[in-house]
């Protein structure tokens, strides 16, 4: 078996994006364009080495690459895709094998397509194989020019194409498989004698042909898979396709999505069987949802871990852990670093922040629980507030198991409420309360004669 290597070209300016952010860091379905490409390559083949060519906004791109097993090279000037690939040459000294080259702006390619490309390349003993695609509107793409016998002659870019060539509907996807043995010499021969004065990687095909090597192009996939993202409109198209793909994958695995058109689920989200997602729901980042949950409508969940049989409606959840059987909403906000233990209920305009709420406890009406540890089976009465902030610092509230907090209580942190305490409605608690006590901290009601 040949060894396989990868290069991703990602140095381009992305001028058409009109953005301060490097193009490859723009996100589709919650994932950076370059991450989509890296993930695709990694799941398609076991690469000996992956090199990313960085340029525009390289600091940010290099930082982003830290989490991957990927090397990078810097392209100082953007002189074209051939020049970009040439920058990686030193990383492949004395290395034979096959090189898959992808552009950092094609987020829709699927790993099966890369596998098929490699298979085709090997079966036909090619020196270079271009992944092509038959498209309705080829505008902007390089066209695959074939001779009378159907053999690939060259690739012409939009700007250099004749009227006749412009009518060719087989286009270059920007994904190639090369034999490393023959690549670098041919790449050195690419010039910039074209109207963009760029070194086009696409020219390497004609050069290899002239040198007697075997090249071909193969249309293995649909038009949508090879869409290149060059502007915000294409970014939105890619986004829509990825979302549809994600929804379809989830439905195929037994998740009900009541209205896929209004359901936005990021690529890396995991959802268990028989969970129902209702309309206008957004599930982002590294969120994991267990089986038999009901989520939505009008709910946003970000980077959270949700166990099975959880019910969430009309709510907003960020970076939190939600255990089995919890009920959230309508209208709850669960803010980062919160843990809701089994069977907790939070809803009706309540907010929980950086708190642990123990098993079976209820925060059901108009409450704010921040920087708190709440024990098991605690009842937080309507309108209860943990006063956790003095304007400078945050303080903790501890409420032990089986406490009953009456309505409209202020808990001025730091404060510790012992087990089985009962706090009378309307109290402002500033001091710790020992277990099993009843505490009342409010002015006594007086009744006076009303003057007419
Ligand atoms: C390129 C192809 C075109 C193909 C299309 C598919 C060339 C000359 N043309 O056109 O045939 O149909 O992709 O989407 O390759 N890059 C660098 N450094 C540079 C220039 C580009 O790293 O100096 C990178 C870009 O970041 C990008 C890729 O190369 O990832 C392609 O460049 P781009 O400008 O997007 O080329 P297209 O016009 O889309
Ligand atoms: Ca492009």
Short mmCIF file of C-alpha atoms and ligand atoms in Angstrom, two decimals:
data_model
loop_
_atom_site.label_atom_id
_atom_site.label_comp_id
_atom_site.label_asym_id
_atom_site.label_seq_id
_atom_site.Cartn_x
_atom_site.Cartn_y
_atom_site.Cartn_z
CA UNK A 1 0.00 0.00 0.00
CA UNK A 2 1.21 3.45 -0.91
CA UNK A 3 1.70 5.99 1.80
CA UNK A 4 -0.71 8.87 1.69
CA UNK A 5 -0.09 12.52 2.49
CA UNK A 6 -2.24 15.61 2.41
CA UNK A 7 -1.85 19.30 1.67
CA UNK A 8 -4.56 21.88 2.17
CA UNK A 9 -4.20 25.19 0.38
CA UNK A 10 -5.46 27.88 2.65
CA UNK A 11 -3.32 30.94 2.12
CA UNK A 12 -5.67 32.81 -0.19
CA UNK A 13 -6.77 36.30 0.74
CA UNK A 14 -10.44 35.46 0.44
CA UNK A 15 -10.92 38.92 -1.03
CA UNK A 16 -14.48 38.17 -2.09
CA UNK A 17 -15.49 37.49 1.52
CA UNK A 18 -14.83 41.15 2.38
CA UNK A 19 -13.77 40.14 5.86
CA UNK A 20 -11.03 40.75 8.43
CA UNK A 21 -11.18 37.08 9.33
CA UNK A 22 -9.17 34.69 7.12
CA UNK A 23 -11.57 32.94 4.79
CA UNK A 24 -10.78 29.43 6.01
CA UNK A 25 -11.83 30.40 9.54
CA UNK A 26 -15.34 31.39 8.54
CA UNK A 27 -17.80 28.84 9.89
CA UNK A 28 -20.43 26.68 8.25
CA UNK A 29 -22.81 24.73 10.45
CA UNK A 30 -20.66 25.75 13.40
CA UNK A 31 -17.39 24.54 11.98
CA UNK A 32 -14.55 26.47 10.35
CA UNK A 33 -14.15 25.82 6.63
CA UNK A 34 -10.66 24.47 7.17
CA UNK A 35 -11.87 22.14 9.93
CA UNK A 36 -14.48 20.69 7.59
CA UNK A 37 -11.71 19.90 5.12
CA UNK A 38 -9.34 18.46 7.75
CA UNK A 39 -12.10 16.28 9.25
CA UNK A 40 -13.04 15.04 5.79
CA UNK A 41 -9.45 14.08 4.98
CA UNK A 42 -8.86 12.46 8.34
CA UNK A 43 -11.92 10.30 8.13
CA UNK A 44 -11.18 9.34 4.52
CA UNK A 45 -7.59 8.19 4.83
CA UNK A 46 -4.83 7.60 7.29
CA UNK A 47 -2.33 10.25 6.33
CA UNK A 48 1.35 10.07 7.15
CA UNK A 49 1.44 13.82 7.23
CA UNK A 50 -0.89 16.74 6.65
CA UNK A 51 0.47 20.16 5.73
CA UNK A 52 -1.62 23.32 5.57
CA UNK A 53 -0.39 26.23 3.49
CA UNK A 54 -1.16 29.39 5.42
CA UNK A 55 -0.81 33.01 4.40
CA UNK A 56 -3.47 35.58 4.88
CA UNK A 57 -4.23 35.87 8.62
CA UNK A 58 -1.72 33.10 9.26
CA UNK A 59 -1.44 33.74 13.02
CA UNK A 60 -5.08 32.97 13.56
CA UNK A 61 -5.01 29.99 11.23
CA UNK A 62 -1.91 28.51 12.88
CA UNK A 63 -3.52 28.94 16.28
CA UNK A 64 -6.61 27.18 15.03
CA UNK A 65 -4.51 24.29 13.72
CA UNK A 66 -3.05 23.57 17.17
CA UNK A 67 -5.77 21.09 17.96
CA UNK A 68 -5.02 19.01 14.89
CA UNK A 69 -2.14 16.77 13.97
CA UNK A 70 -1.21 19.11 11.15
CA UNK A 71 1.96 20.84 10.06
CA UNK A 72 1.96 24.16 8.24
CA UNK A 73 4.05 26.20 5.82
CA UNK A 74 3.83 29.90 5.17
CA UNK A 75 3.23 31.39 1.75
CA UNK A 76 4.62 34.89 1.96
CA UNK A 77 3.04 36.24 -1.19
CA UNK A 78 -0.16 35.02 -2.76
CA UNK A 79 1.19 34.12 -6.15
CA UNK A 80 -1.32 31.40 -6.96
CA UNK A 81 -2.32 27.87 -6.04
CA UNK A 82 0.72 26.24 -7.71
CA UNK A 83 3.04 28.56 -5.81
CA UNK A 84 1.12 27.73 -2.64
CA UNK A 85 1.62 24.00 -3.08
CA UNK A 86 5.29 24.52 -3.91
CA UNK A 87 5.80 26.05 -0.44
CA UNK A 88 5.12 22.60 1.01
CA UNK A 89 7.83 20.91 -1.07
CA UNK A 90 10.42 20.93 1.72
CA UNK A 91 8.08 18.95 3.93
CA UNK A 92 8.17 16.11 1.41
CA UNK A 93 11.91 15.70 0.84
CA UNK A 94 12.73 12.17 -0.27
CA UNK A 95 9.17 11.12 0.27
CA UNK A 96 7.31 8.93 -2.20
CA UNK A 97 3.65 8.14 -2.09
CA UNK A 98 0.45 9.86 -2.94
CA UNK A 99 -0.52 13.37 -2.15
CA UNK A 100 -4.09 14.54 -1.83
CA UNK A 101 -4.41 18.26 -2.34
CA UNK A 102 -7.54 20.06 -1.27
CA UNK A 103 -8.50 23.72 -1.05
CA UNK A 104 -9.38 25.08 2.36
CA UNK A 105 -12.61 26.52 1.03
CA UNK A 106 -14.51 23.40 -0.03
CA UNK A 107 -16.33 22.36 3.16
CA UNK A 108 -18.92 20.06 1.59
CA UNK A 109 -16.67 17.31 0.30
CA UNK A 110 -17.38 13.97 1.95
CA UNK A 111 -14.80 11.41 2.92
CA UNK A 112 -16.28 8.74 0.64
CA UNK A 113 -15.51 10.94 -2.35
CA UNK A 114 -11.86 11.21 -1.32
CA UNK A 115 -11.69 7.45 -0.88
CA UNK A 116 -13.23 6.95 -4.32
CA UNK A 117 -10.78 9.41 -5.86
CA UNK A 118 -7.86 7.51 -4.41
CA UNK A 119 -9.29 4.19 -5.58
CA UNK A 120 -9.74 5.55 -9.09
CA UNK A 121 -6.23 7.00 -9.07
CA UNK A 122 -4.71 3.68 -8.04
CA UNK A 123 -6.81 1.48 -10.28
CA UNK A 124 -5.83 3.49 -13.34
CA UNK A 125 -2.22 3.89 -12.24
CA UNK A 126 -2.46 7.65 -12.82
CA UNK A 127 0.23 10.13 -11.92
CA UNK A 128 -2.36 12.81 -11.31
CA UNK A 129 -6.11 12.61 -10.94
CA UNK A 130 -8.38 15.61 -10.69
CA UNK A 131 -11.71 15.30 -8.95
CA UNK A 132 -14.11 16.98 -11.34
CA UNK A 133 -17.82 17.59 -11.33
CA UNK A 134 -20.54 18.06 -13.92
CA UNK A 135 -22.34 21.29 -13.07
CA UNK A 136 -25.21 23.27 -14.51
CA UNK A 137 -23.48 26.60 -14.12
CA UNK A 138 -19.70 26.25 -14.42
CA UNK A 139 -19.02 29.97 -14.11
CA UNK A 140 -15.95 30.76 -12.03
CA UNK A 141 -14.53 27.25 -11.99
CA UNK A 142 -11.63 25.84 -13.98
CA UNK A 143 -12.93 23.79 -16.94
CA UNK A 144 -11.67 20.31 -17.75
CA UNK A 145 -10.66 20.30 -21.42
CA UNK A 146 -10.65 16.86 -23.03
CA UNK A 147 -9.45 15.80 -26.49
CA UNK A 148 -11.48 13.97 -29.10
CA UNK A 149 -10.78 10.66 -27.39
CA UNK A 150 -11.89 11.97 -24.05
CA UNK A 151 -8.43 12.21 -22.51
CA UNK A 152 -7.80 15.23 -20.27
CA UNK A 153 -5.67 17.83 -22.07
CA UNK A 154 -5.60 20.66 -19.58
CA UNK A 155 -7.65 22.78 -17.20
CA UNK A 156 -8.51 26.34 -18.21
CA UNK A 157 -9.50 28.94 -15.70
CA UNK A 158 -12.59 31.09 -16.23
CA UNK A 159 -10.55 34.16 -17.10
CA UNK A 160 -8.48 32.37 -19.73
CA UNK A 161 -11.26 30.29 -21.26
CA UNK A 162 -12.45 30.75 -24.83
CA UNK A 163 -16.17 31.05 -25.49
CA UNK A 164 -16.22 27.40 -26.44
CA UNK A 165 -14.33 26.33 -23.33
CA UNK A 166 -16.66 28.36 -21.16
CA UNK A 167 -19.47 26.07 -22.29
CA UNK A 168 -17.72 23.00 -20.82
CA UNK A 169 -19.69 21.77 -17.86
CA UNK A 170 -17.06 19.52 -16.36
CA UNK A 171 -15.24 21.61 -13.80
CA UNK A 172 -12.23 21.26 -11.52
CA UNK A 173 -13.19 20.76 -7.89
CA UNK A 174 -9.76 21.87 -6.68
CA UNK A 175 -9.14 18.40 -5.25
CA UNK A 176 -6.33 16.35 -6.69
CA UNK A 177 -4.38 13.18 -6.13
CA UNK A 178 -0.74 13.31 -7.23
CA UNK A 179 2.11 10.86 -7.22
CA UNK A 180 4.76 12.69 -5.24
CA UNK A 181 7.49 11.26 -7.47
CA UNK A 182 6.43 13.37 -10.43
CA UNK A 183 4.73 16.32 -8.81
CA UNK A 184 7.48 18.71 -7.76
CA UNK A 185 9.36 18.77 -11.05
CA UNK A 186 6.16 19.54 -12.93
CA UNK A 187 5.16 22.14 -10.37
CA UNK A 188 8.46 23.94 -10.88
CA UNK A 189 7.60 24.30 -14.55
CA UNK A 190 4.34 26.17 -13.92
CA UNK A 191 4.61 29.81 -15.01
CA UNK A 192 2.40 32.82 -14.45
CA UNK A 193 1.83 33.79 -18.06
CA UNK A 194 -1.90 34.30 -17.75
CA UNK A 195 -4.10 37.32 -17.29
CA UNK A 196 -4.09 37.01 -13.51
CA UNK A 197 -0.29 36.65 -13.40
CA UNK A 198 -0.73 33.77 -11.00
CA UNK A 199 0.92 30.38 -10.84
CA UNK A 200 -2.04 28.12 -11.44
CA UNK A 201 -1.89 24.65 -9.94
CA UNK A 202 -4.29 23.60 -12.65
CA UNK A 203 -1.50 24.06 -15.25
CA UNK A 204 0.38 21.15 -13.76
CA UNK A 205 -2.00 18.74 -15.52
CA UNK A 206 -1.00 19.92 -18.99
CA UNK A 207 2.67 19.86 -18.00
CA UNK A 208 2.42 16.28 -16.74
CA UNK A 209 0.63 15.29 -19.95
CA UNK A 210 3.36 16.81 -22.08
CA UNK A 211 6.00 15.00 -20.05
CA UNK A 212 4.26 11.73 -20.83
CA UNK A 213 2.67 11.07 -17.48
CA UNK A 214 -0.81 9.70 -17.05
CA UNK A 215 -3.46 12.15 -15.85
CA UNK A 216 -7.20 12.00 -15.72
CA UNK A 217 -10.22 13.72 -14.25
CA UNK A 218 -13.17 11.94 -12.77
CA UNK A 219 -16.59 13.24 -11.80
CA UNK A 220 -17.39 11.17 -8.73
CA UNK A 221 -19.80 13.39 -6.97
CA UNK A 222 -22.61 15.89 -7.07
CA UNK A 223 -22.30 19.56 -7.80
CA UNK A 224 -23.15 20.55 -4.27
CA UNK A 225 -20.31 18.56 -2.74
CA UNK A 226 -17.59 20.49 -4.52
CA UNK A 227 -18.98 23.95 -3.98
CA UNK A 228 -16.16 26.38 -3.27
CA UNK A 229 -16.86 29.10 -0.75
CA UNK A 230 -15.51 32.37 -2.12
CA UNK A 231 -18.13 34.84 -0.91
CA UNK A 232 -20.83 35.16 1.73
CA UNK A 233 -23.52 33.98 -0.62
CA UNK A 234 -21.70 30.71 -1.21
CA UNK A 235 -21.08 30.52 2.54
CA UNK A 236 -24.83 30.61 3.10
CA UNK A 237 -25.41 27.99 0.41
CA UNK A 238 -22.83 25.70 2.05
CA UNK A 239 -24.41 26.31 5.44
CA UNK A 240 -27.82 25.27 4.17
CA UNK A 241 -26.50 22.12 2.52
CA UNK A 242 -24.57 21.07 5.62
CA UNK A 243 -27.57 21.61 7.87
CA UNK A 244 -29.78 19.58 5.59
CA UNK A 245 -27.18 16.83 5.58
CA UNK A 246 -26.97 16.88 9.38
CA UNK A 247 -30.74 16.77 9.81
CA UNK A 248 -31.00 13.88 7.36
CA UNK A 249 -28.26 11.96 9.16
CA UNK A 250 -30.01 12.43 12.51
CA UNK A 251 -33.39 11.42 11.14
CA UNK A 252 -31.82 8.34 9.56
CA UNK A 253 -30.58 7.45 13.04
CA UNK A 254 -33.97 7.70 14.68
CA UNK A 255 -34.27 11.34 15.74
CA UNK A 256 -37.56 13.07 14.94
CA UNK A 257 -37.14 16.55 13.52
CA UNK A 258 -40.57 18.04 13.28
CA UNK A 259 -39.58 20.85 10.92
CA UNK A 260 -36.13 20.42 9.39
CA UNK A 261 -36.39 23.82 7.68
CA UNK A 262 -36.34 25.67 10.99
CA UNK A 263 -33.97 23.35 12.85
CA UNK A 264 -30.30 24.30 12.93
CA UNK A 265 -27.98 21.63 14.24
CA UNK A 266 -24.18 21.92 14.06
CA UNK A 267 -22.15 19.15 12.44
CA UNK A 268 -20.57 17.82 15.63
CA UNK A 269 -23.78 17.57 17.66
CA UNK A 270 -24.81 14.08 18.78
CA UNK A 271 -28.47 13.22 19.46
CA UNK A 272 -29.89 9.93 20.73
CA UNK A 273 -32.66 7.77 19.38
CA UNK A 274 -36.32 8.77 19.74
CA UNK A 275 -35.49 12.29 20.78
CA UNK A 276 -37.88 14.80 19.24
CA UNK A 277 -36.66 18.18 18.07
CA UNK A 278 -39.43 20.73 17.65
CA UNK A 279 -39.36 23.79 15.32
CA UNK A 280 -37.14 26.86 15.65
CA UNK A 281 -34.47 25.05 17.57
CA UNK A 282 -30.75 25.71 17.37
CA UNK A 283 -28.28 23.16 18.72
CA UNK A 284 -24.68 24.22 18.54
CA UNK A 285 -21.07 23.27 19.15
CA UNK A 286 -20.17 20.12 21.03
CA UNK A 287 -23.65 19.50 22.37
CA UNK A 288 -24.66 15.93 23.12
CA UNK A 289 -28.28 15.01 23.73
CA UNK A 290 -29.38 11.59 24.97
CA UNK A 291 -32.30 9.47 23.88
CA UNK A 292 -36.00 10.07 24.48
CA UNK A 293 -35.68 13.81 25.00
CA UNK A 294 -38.07 16.47 23.79
CA UNK A 295 -36.35 19.68 22.76
CA UNK A 296 -38.05 22.84 21.52
CA UNK A 297 -39.83 24.68 20.14
CA UNK A 298 -37.83 27.93 20.19
CA UNK A 299 -34.87 26.56 22.07
CA UNK A 300 -31.13 27.19 21.78
CA UNK A 301 -28.58 24.80 23.23
CA UNK A 302 -24.85 25.47 23.04
CA UNK A 303 -21.97 23.18 24.02
CA UNK A 304 -23.99 21.27 26.59
CA UNK A 305 -24.33 17.68 27.72
CA UNK A 306 -27.91 16.58 28.02
CA UNK A 307 -28.71 13.10 29.30
CA UNK A 308 -31.73 11.00 28.35
CA UNK A 309 -35.42 11.75 28.90
CA UNK A 310 -34.89 15.48 29.33
CA UNK A 311 -37.61 17.95 28.39
CA UNK A 312 -36.62 21.42 27.25
CA UNK A 313 -38.99 23.98 25.84
CA UNK A 314 -38.68 27.69 24.91
CA UNK A 315 -35.30 27.93 26.63
CA UNK A 316 -31.66 28.93 26.22
CA UNK A 317 -28.88 26.68 27.53
CA UNK A 318 -25.15 27.34 27.45
CA UNK A 319 -22.20 25.11 28.40
CA UNK A 320 -24.07 23.13 31.02
CA UNK A 321 -24.70 19.57 32.13
CA UNK A 322 -28.28 18.44 32.31
CA UNK A 323 -28.98 15.05 33.87
CA UNK A 324 -31.64 12.47 33.19
CA UNK A 325 -35.30 13.45 33.60
CA UNK A 326 -34.72 17.19 33.99
CA UNK A 327 -37.46 19.57 32.85
CA UNK A 328 -36.43 22.99 31.61
CA UNK A 329 -38.75 25.75 30.53
CA UNK A 330 -40.79 27.30 29.28
CA UNK A 331 -38.54 30.36 29.34
CA UNK A 332 -35.49 29.34 31.34
CA UNK A 333 -31.92 30.49 30.87
CA UNK A 334 -29.26 28.02 31.95
CA UNK A 335 -25.93 29.83 31.84
CA UNK A 336 -22.41 28.37 31.63
CA UNK A 337 -21.04 25.88 34.14
CA UNK A 338 -24.37 24.86 35.54
CA UNK A 339 -25.20 21.31 36.49
CA UNK A 340 -28.82 20.27 36.85
CA UNK A 341 -28.93 16.88 38.54
CA UNK A 342 -31.58 14.23 37.89
CA UNK A 343 -35.22 15.28 37.74
CA UNK A 344 -34.59 18.95 38.46
CA UNK A 345 -37.18 21.44 37.22
CA UNK A 346 -36.28 24.95 36.10
CA UNK A 347 -38.69 27.15 34.23
CA UNK A 348 -41.02 30.10 33.93
CA UNK A 349 -38.49 32.92 33.70
CA UNK A 350 -35.83 31.42 35.95
CA UNK A 351 -32.09 31.77 35.42
CA UNK A 352 -29.36 29.47 36.70
CA UNK A 353 -25.69 30.45 36.45
CA UNK A 354 -22.56 28.52 37.47
CA UNK A 355 -24.55 26.51 39.99
CA UNK A 356 -25.23 22.93 40.85
CA UNK A 357 -28.88 22.14 41.47
CA UNK A 358 -29.33 18.81 43.28
CA UNK A 359 -31.54 15.91 42.36
CA UNK A 360 -35.28 16.58 42.38
CA UNK A 361 -34.99 20.28 43.25
CA UNK A 362 -37.29 22.89 41.74
CA UNK A 363 -36.59 26.42 40.58
CA UNK A 364 -39.86 26.95 38.91
CA UNK A 365 -40.83 30.58 38.87
CA UNK A 366 -39.00 33.88 38.30
CA UNK A 367 -35.82 33.01 40.22
CA UNK A 368 -32.12 33.68 39.87
CA UNK A 369 -29.71 31.06 41.15
CA UNK A 370 -26.11 32.17 40.62
CA UNK A 371 -22.85 30.81 42.09
CA UNK A 372 -24.85 28.43 44.23
CA UNK A 373 -24.81 24.86 45.38
CA UNK A 374 -28.33 23.63 45.86
CA UNK A 375 -28.89 20.23 47.51
CA UNK A 376 -31.46 17.53 46.82
CA UNK A 377 -35.22 18.07 46.88
CA UNK A 378 -34.97 21.77 47.55
CA UNK A 379 -37.90 23.97 46.68
CA UNK A 380 -36.97 27.44 45.56
CA UNK A 381 -40.04 29.64 45.89
CA UNK A 382 -41.18 32.04 43.22
CA UNK A 383 -39.08 35.17 42.88
CA UNK A 384 -36.14 33.92 44.95
CA UNK A 385 -32.81 35.56 44.21
CA UNK A 386 -29.27 34.65 45.20
CA UNK A 387 -27.60 38.01 45.73
CA UNK A 388 -24.20 36.80 44.56
CA UNK A 389 -22.56 40.04 43.51
CA UNK A 390 -21.57 43.11 45.49
CA UNK A 391 -20.48 45.09 42.48
CA UNK A 392 -16.91 43.81 42.69
CA UNK A 393 -16.85 40.17 43.69
CA UNK A 394 -19.01 37.10 43.39
CA UNK A 395 -19.98 35.03 46.45
CA UNK A 396 -21.40 31.57 46.92
CA UNK A 397 -24.76 30.49 48.30
CA UNK A 398 -25.10 26.97 49.72
CA UNK A 399 -28.56 25.53 50.20
CA UNK A 400 -28.50 22.04 51.69
CA UNK A 401 -30.88 19.13 51.06
CA UNK A 402 -34.63 19.39 51.67
CA UNK A 403 -34.68 23.14 52.26
CA UNK A 404 -37.92 24.96 51.51
CA UNK A 405 -37.33 28.52 50.39
CA UNK A 406 -40.53 30.54 50.47
CA UNK A 407 -41.47 33.01 47.77
CA UNK A 408 -39.54 36.19 47.13
CA UNK A 409 -36.54 35.43 49.30
CA UNK A 410 -33.20 37.21 48.92
CA UNK A 411 -30.20 35.07 49.85
CA UNK A 412 -27.31 37.47 50.38
CA UNK A 413 -24.13 35.53 49.66
CA UNK A 414 -21.92 34.24 51.11
CA UNK A 415 -24.53 32.34 53.05
CA UNK A 416 -25.16 28.74 54.04
CA UNK A 417 -28.61 27.31 54.63
CA UNK A 418 -28.60 24.01 56.60
CA UNK A 419 -30.61 20.88 55.81
CA UNK A 420 -34.39 20.97 56.10
CA UNK A 421 -34.51 24.68 56.85
CA UNK A 422 -37.70 26.56 56.10
CA UNK A 423 -37.27 30.15 54.99
CA UNK A 424 -40.34 32.29 55.29
CA UNK A 425 -41.59 34.14 52.25
CA UNK A 426 -40.25 37.63 51.74
CA UNK A 427 -37.13 37.07 53.89
CA UNK A 428 -33.78 38.66 53.20
CA UNK A 429 -31.26 36.17 54.55
CA UNK A 430 -27.86 37.56 55.43
CA UNK A 431 -26.71 35.05 58.05
CA UNK A 432 -26.18 31.31 57.93
CA UNK A 433 -29.06 29.14 59.16
CA UNK A 434 -28.46 25.90 61.09
CA UNK A 435 -30.25 22.70 60.00
CA UNK A 436 -33.93 22.07 60.77
CA UNK A 437 -34.70 25.70 61.67
CA UNK A 438 -37.43 28.01 60.55
CA UNK A 439 -36.15 31.47 59.74
CA UNK A 440 -38.06 34.66 59.12
CA UNK A 441 -36.20 37.80 58.15
CA UNK A 442 -38.72 40.43 57.28
CA UNK A 443 -40.47 43.33 58.93
CA UNK A 444 -43.52 42.29 60.91
CA UNK A 445 -46.78 43.37 59.38
CA UNK A 446 -48.56 46.13 61.18
CA UNK A 447 -52.10 47.20 60.62
CA UNK A 448 -53.21 50.75 61.33
CA UNK A 449 -56.43 52.64 61.11
CA UNK A 450 -56.80 54.15 57.69
CA UNK A 451 -57.38 57.91 57.72
CA UNK A 452 -60.15 59.03 55.40
C1 LIG B 1 -9.58 27.18 -7.93
C2 LIG B 1 -9.04 26.47 -9.18
C3 LIG B 1 -10.20 26.18 -10.12
C4 LIG B 1 -11.24 25.35 -9.39
C5 LIG B 1 -11.67 26.00 -8.08
C6 LIG B 1 -12.51 25.04 -7.28
C7 LIG B 1 -6.78 27.30 -9.53
C8 LIG B 1 -5.92 28.19 -10.37
N1 LIG B 1 -8.06 27.31 -9.83
O1 LIG B 1 -10.14 28.42 -8.35
O2 LIG B 1 -9.75 25.49 -11.28
O3 LIG B 1 -12.35 25.14 -10.25
O4 LIG B 1 -10.52 26.36 -7.28
O5 LIG B 1 -13.04 25.62 -6.14
O6 LIG B 1 -6.29 26.65 -8.66
N2 LIG B 1 -4.51 29.70 -2.50
C9 LIG B 1 -3.33 29.83 -1.78
N3 LIG B 1 -2.41 30.72 -2.24
C10 LIG B 1 -2.57 31.45 -3.36
C11 LIG B 1 -3.78 31.32 -4.06
C12 LIG B 1 -4.72 30.43 -3.62
O7 LIG B 1 -3.14 29.19 -0.77
O8 LIG B 1 -1.65 32.20 -3.70
C13 LIG B 1 -5.50 28.75 -2.00
C14 LIG B 1 -6.77 29.45 -1.53
O9 LIG B 1 -6.71 29.70 -0.15
C15 LIG B 1 -7.84 28.41 -1.87
C16 LIG B 1 -7.25 27.64 -3.04
O10 LIG B 1 -5.88 27.91 -3.07
O11 LIG B 1 -8.06 27.52 -0.81
C17 LIG B 1 -7.88 28.03 -4.36
O12 LIG B 1 -7.76 29.42 -4.55
P1 LIG B 1 -8.97 30.32 -5.01
O13 LIG B 1 -8.49 31.70 -5.20
O14 LIG B 1 -10.14 30.10 -4.17
O15 LIG B 1 -9.19 29.69 -6.46
P2 LIG B 1 -10.51 29.63 -7.31
O16 LIG B 1 -10.62 30.86 -8.12
O17 LIG B 1 -11.65 29.25 -6.49
CA1 LIG B 2 -12.06 28.88 -4.31
#
